[in-house]
Short mmCIF file of C-alpha atoms in Angstrom, two decimals:
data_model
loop_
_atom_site.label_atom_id
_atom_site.label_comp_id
_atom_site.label_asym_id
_atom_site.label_seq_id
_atom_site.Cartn_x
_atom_site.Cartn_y
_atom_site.Cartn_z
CA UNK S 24 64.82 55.45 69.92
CA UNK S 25 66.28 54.19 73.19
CA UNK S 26 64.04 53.16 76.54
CA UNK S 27 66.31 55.23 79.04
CA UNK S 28 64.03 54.36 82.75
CA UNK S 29 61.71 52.01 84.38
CA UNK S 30 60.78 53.38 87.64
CA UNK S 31 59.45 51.04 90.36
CA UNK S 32 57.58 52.13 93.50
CA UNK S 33 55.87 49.76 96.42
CA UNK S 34 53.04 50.93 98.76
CA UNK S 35 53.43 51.03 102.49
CA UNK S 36 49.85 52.75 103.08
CA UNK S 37 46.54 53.35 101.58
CA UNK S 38 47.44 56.02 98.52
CA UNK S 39 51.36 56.37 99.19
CA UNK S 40 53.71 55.23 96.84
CA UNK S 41 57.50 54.96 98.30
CA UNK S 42 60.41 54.26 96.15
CA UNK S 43 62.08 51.06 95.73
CA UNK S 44 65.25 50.91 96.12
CA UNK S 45 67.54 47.59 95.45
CA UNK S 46 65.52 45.66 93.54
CA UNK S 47 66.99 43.82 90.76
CA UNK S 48 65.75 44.61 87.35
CA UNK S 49 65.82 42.58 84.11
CA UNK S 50 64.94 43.11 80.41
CA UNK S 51 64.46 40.46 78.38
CA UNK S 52 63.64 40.02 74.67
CA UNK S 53 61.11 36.91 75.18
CA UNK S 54 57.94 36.54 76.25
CA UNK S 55 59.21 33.81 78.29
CA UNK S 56 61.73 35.99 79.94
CA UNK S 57 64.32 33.24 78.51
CA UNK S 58 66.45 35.30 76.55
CA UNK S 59 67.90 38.71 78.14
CA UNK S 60 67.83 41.99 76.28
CA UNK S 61 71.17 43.70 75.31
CA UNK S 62 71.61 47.26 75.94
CA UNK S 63 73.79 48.95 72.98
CA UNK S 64 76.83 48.79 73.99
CA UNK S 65 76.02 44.69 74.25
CA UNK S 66 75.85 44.03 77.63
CA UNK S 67 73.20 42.27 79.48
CA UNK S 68 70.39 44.21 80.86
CA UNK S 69 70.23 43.42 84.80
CA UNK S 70 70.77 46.56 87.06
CA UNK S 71 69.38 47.54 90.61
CA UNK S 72 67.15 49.97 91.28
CA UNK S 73 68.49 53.32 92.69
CA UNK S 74 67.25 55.39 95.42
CA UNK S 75 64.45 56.54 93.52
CA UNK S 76 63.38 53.84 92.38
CA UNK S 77 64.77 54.14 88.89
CA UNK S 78 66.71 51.63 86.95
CA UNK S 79 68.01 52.53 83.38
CA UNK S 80 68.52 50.42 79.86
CA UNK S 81 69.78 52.48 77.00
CA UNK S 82 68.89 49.62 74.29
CA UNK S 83 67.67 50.00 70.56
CA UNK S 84 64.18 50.17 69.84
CA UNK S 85 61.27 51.17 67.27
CA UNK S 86 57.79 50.69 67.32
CA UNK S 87 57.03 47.14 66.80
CA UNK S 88 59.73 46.35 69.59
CA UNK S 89 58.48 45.00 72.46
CA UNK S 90 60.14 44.23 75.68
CA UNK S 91 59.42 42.16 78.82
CA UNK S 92 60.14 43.07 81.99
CA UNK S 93 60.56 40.80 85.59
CA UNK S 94 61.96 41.84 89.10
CA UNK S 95 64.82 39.08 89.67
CA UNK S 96 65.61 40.07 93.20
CA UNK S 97 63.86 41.94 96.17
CA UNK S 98 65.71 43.58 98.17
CA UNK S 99 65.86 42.12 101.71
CA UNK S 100 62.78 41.93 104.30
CA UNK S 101 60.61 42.65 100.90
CA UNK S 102 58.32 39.79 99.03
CA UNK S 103 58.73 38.57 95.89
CA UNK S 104 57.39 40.59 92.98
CA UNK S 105 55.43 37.92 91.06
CA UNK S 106 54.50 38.95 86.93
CA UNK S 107 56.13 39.64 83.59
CA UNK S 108 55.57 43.68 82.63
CA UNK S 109 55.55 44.84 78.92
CA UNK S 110 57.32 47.79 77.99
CA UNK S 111 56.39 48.96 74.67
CA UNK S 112 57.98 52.36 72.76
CA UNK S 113 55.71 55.68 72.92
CA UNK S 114 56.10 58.68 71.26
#
């Protein structure tokens, strides 16, 4: 089972989401966000969102895995996303 896309949106008004594009991404295998998660072919997982909004990790995973989640980077002009996110597997 791999997790293949986190997708990331920011509001600019009242019911409108809008794509975020830039951001940097990172998985990590901690609850501490101390250790970052490997995708499978072993490298780190840190990528930037695309235009959509859409950043993708192809690592291993099964039920019981759980994964945490933290914006690194804004892009520019934008305020810092504060908060860990869990990502859990679903069938």
């Amino acid at each position: 089972m791999y997790i293949k896309a986190i997708l990331f949106h920011r509001a600019l008004k009242a019911n409108k989401q809008y794509p975020l594009k830039n951001a940097e991404i990172t998985f990590y295998t901690s609850p501490q966000c101390t250790t970052i998660a490997k995708d499978i072919n072993n490298n780190d997982c840190v990528g930037l969102t695309d235009n959509n909004g859409k950043v993708s990790f192809e690592v291993s995973t099964n039920q019981n895995t759980v994964y945490y989640v933290k914006v690194t980077k804004m892009p520019f002009g934008y305020k810092a996303l504060d908060g860990i996110f869990t990502v859990r597997p679903c069938d």
